[in-house]
Coordinates of C-alpha atoms in Angstrom, one line a residue:
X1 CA -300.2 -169.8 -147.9
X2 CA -299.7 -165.9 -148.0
X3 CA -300.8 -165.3 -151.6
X4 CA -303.1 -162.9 -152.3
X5 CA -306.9 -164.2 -153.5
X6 CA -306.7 -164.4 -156.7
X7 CA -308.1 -161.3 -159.8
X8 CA -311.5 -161.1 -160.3
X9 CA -310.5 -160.6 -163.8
X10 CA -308.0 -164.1 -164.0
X11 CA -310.0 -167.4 -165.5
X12 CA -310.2 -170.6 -163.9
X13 CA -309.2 -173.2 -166.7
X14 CA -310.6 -176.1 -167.1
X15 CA -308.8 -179.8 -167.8
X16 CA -310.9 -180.5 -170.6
X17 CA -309.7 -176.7 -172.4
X18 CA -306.3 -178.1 -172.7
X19 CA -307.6 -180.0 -175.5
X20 CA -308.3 -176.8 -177.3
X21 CA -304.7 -175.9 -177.3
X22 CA -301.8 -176.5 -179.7
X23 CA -299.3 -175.9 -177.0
X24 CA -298.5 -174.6 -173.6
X25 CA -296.5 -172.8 -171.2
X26 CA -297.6 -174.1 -167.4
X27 CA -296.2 -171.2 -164.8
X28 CA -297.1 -171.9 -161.2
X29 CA -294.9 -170.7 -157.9
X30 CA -293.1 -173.4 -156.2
X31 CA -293.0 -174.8 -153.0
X32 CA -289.9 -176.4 -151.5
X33 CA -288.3 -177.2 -154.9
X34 CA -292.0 -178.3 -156.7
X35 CA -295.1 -177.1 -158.0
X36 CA -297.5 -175.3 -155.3
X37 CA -300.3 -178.4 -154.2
X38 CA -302.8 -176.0 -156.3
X39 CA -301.0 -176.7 -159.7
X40 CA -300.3 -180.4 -158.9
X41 CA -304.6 -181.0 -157.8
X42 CA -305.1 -179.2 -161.3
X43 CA -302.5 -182.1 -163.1
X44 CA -304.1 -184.8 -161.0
X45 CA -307.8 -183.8 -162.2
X46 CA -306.6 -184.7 -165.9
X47 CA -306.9 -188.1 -165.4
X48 CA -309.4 -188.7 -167.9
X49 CA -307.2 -186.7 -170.6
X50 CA -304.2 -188.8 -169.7
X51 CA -306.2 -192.1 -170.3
X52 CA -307.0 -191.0 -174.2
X53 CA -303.5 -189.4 -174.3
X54 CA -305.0 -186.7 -175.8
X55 CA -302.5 -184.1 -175.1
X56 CA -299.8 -186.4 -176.2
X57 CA -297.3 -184.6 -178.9
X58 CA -298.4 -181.1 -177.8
X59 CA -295.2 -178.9 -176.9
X60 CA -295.5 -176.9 -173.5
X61 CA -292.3 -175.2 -171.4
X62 CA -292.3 -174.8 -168.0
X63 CA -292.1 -171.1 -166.1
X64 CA -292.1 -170.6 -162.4
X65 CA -291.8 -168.0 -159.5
X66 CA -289.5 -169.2 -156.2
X67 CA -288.9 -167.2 -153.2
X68 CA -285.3 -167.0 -152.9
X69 CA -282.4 -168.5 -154.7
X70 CA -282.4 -171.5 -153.1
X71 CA -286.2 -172.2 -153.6
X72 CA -286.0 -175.1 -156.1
X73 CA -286.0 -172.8 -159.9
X74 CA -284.3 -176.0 -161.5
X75 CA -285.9 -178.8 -159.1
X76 CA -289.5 -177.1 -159.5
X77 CA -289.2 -177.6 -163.8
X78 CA -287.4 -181.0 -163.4
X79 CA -290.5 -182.3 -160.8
X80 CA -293.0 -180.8 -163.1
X81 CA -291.3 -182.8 -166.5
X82 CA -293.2 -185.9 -165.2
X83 CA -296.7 -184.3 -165.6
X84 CA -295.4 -183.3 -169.5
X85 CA -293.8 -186.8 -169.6
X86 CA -297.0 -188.9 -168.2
X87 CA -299.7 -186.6 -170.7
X88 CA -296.6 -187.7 -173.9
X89 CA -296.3 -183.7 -174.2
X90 CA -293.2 -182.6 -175.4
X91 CA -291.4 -180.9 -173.2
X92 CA -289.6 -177.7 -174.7
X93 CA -286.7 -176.0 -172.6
X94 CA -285.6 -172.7 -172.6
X95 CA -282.5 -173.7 -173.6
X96 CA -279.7 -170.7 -174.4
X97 CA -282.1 -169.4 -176.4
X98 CA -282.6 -166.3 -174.7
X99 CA -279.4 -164.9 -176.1
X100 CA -276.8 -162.6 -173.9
X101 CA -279.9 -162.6 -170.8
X102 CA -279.1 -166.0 -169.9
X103 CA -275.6 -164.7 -169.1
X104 CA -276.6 -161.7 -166.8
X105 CA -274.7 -161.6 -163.7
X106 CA -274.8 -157.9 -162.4
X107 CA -278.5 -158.4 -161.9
X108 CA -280.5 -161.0 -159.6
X109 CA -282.5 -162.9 -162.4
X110 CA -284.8 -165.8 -162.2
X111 CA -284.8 -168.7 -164.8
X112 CA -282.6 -171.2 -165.9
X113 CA -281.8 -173.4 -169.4
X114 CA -284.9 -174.8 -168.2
X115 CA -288.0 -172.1 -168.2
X116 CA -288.2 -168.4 -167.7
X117 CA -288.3 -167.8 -163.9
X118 CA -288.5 -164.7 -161.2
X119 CA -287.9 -164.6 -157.2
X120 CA -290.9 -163.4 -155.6
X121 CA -289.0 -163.1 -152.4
X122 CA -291.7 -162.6 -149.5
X123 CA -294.6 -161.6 -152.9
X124 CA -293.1 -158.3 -152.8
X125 CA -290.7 -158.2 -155.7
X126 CA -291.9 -158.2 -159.0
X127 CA -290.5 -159.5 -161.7
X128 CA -287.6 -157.4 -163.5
X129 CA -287.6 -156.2 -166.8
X130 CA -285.0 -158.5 -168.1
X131 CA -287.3 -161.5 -166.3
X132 CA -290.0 -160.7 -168.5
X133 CA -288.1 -160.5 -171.3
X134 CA -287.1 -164.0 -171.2
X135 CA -290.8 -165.3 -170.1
X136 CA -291.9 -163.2 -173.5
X137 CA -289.2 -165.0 -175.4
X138 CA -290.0 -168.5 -173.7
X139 CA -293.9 -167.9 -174.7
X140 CA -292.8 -166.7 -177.9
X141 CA -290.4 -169.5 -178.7
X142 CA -293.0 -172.5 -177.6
X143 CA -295.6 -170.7 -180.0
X144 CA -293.1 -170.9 -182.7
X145 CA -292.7 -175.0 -182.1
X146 CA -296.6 -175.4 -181.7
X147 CA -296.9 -173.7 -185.2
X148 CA -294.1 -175.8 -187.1
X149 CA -295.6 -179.2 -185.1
X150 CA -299.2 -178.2 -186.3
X151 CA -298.0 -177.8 -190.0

């Protein structure tokens, strides 16, 4: 699919180390408006987690990478709500959280009320500062929820 092979240095998870989380934020690059087949194969081999429900009440957001504008930013975190929804996760948006950055206009920036976000165009463009400001603040603010829903 024209990615590159994946870092010698990036971990393969698991579907039985979700358990050892509090929370999550899934990223994954989408593919005509949902998650890439990769991500969805990795969802579908949680089968025997979704049978105990043992993720349910577990907070996790949603981040993504799209090619091009119209590449699905929304559509891919809507699609990906009914893995969340399926597991009883809770699904935590962005929301306006990010402040004044949700508002930028003079510069082409991913994301949406929905999850952080960044066009990858051809996998030549990297992310912009402002776009990983907002994926810091997404992480940051799903950390926060885990913690309260822990205590």
């Amino acid at each position: 699919m024209k990615a590159p092979p994946k870092a010698s240095d990036v971990a393969e998870i698991k579907p039985e180390q979700l358990l050892e989380a509090d929370g999550f934020v899934f990223g994954f690059p989408s593919r005509f408006g949902v998650m890439a087949a990769q991500c969805k194969a990795f969802f579908d081999a949680t089968d025997d987690i979704w049978k105990k429900q043992a993720l349910a009440g577990k907070p996790a957001g949603i981040f993504w990478s799209t090619g091009f504008h119209g590449g699905g930013q929304e559509l891919t975190a809507l699609t990906a709500i009914t893995q969340l929804a399926h597991h009883g996760m809770i699904y935590v948006p962005l929301g306006y959280t990010f402040g004044s950055g949700m508002f930028e206009m003079i510069e082409v920036k991913g994301g949406s009320s929905y999850g952080a976000g960044t066009y990858a165009a051809d996998g030549s463009r990297v992310p912009t500062e402002l776009e990983l400001q907002q994926a810091f603040h997404q992480g940051k603010y799903v950390a926060e929820i885990a913690k309260k829903l822990k205590n």
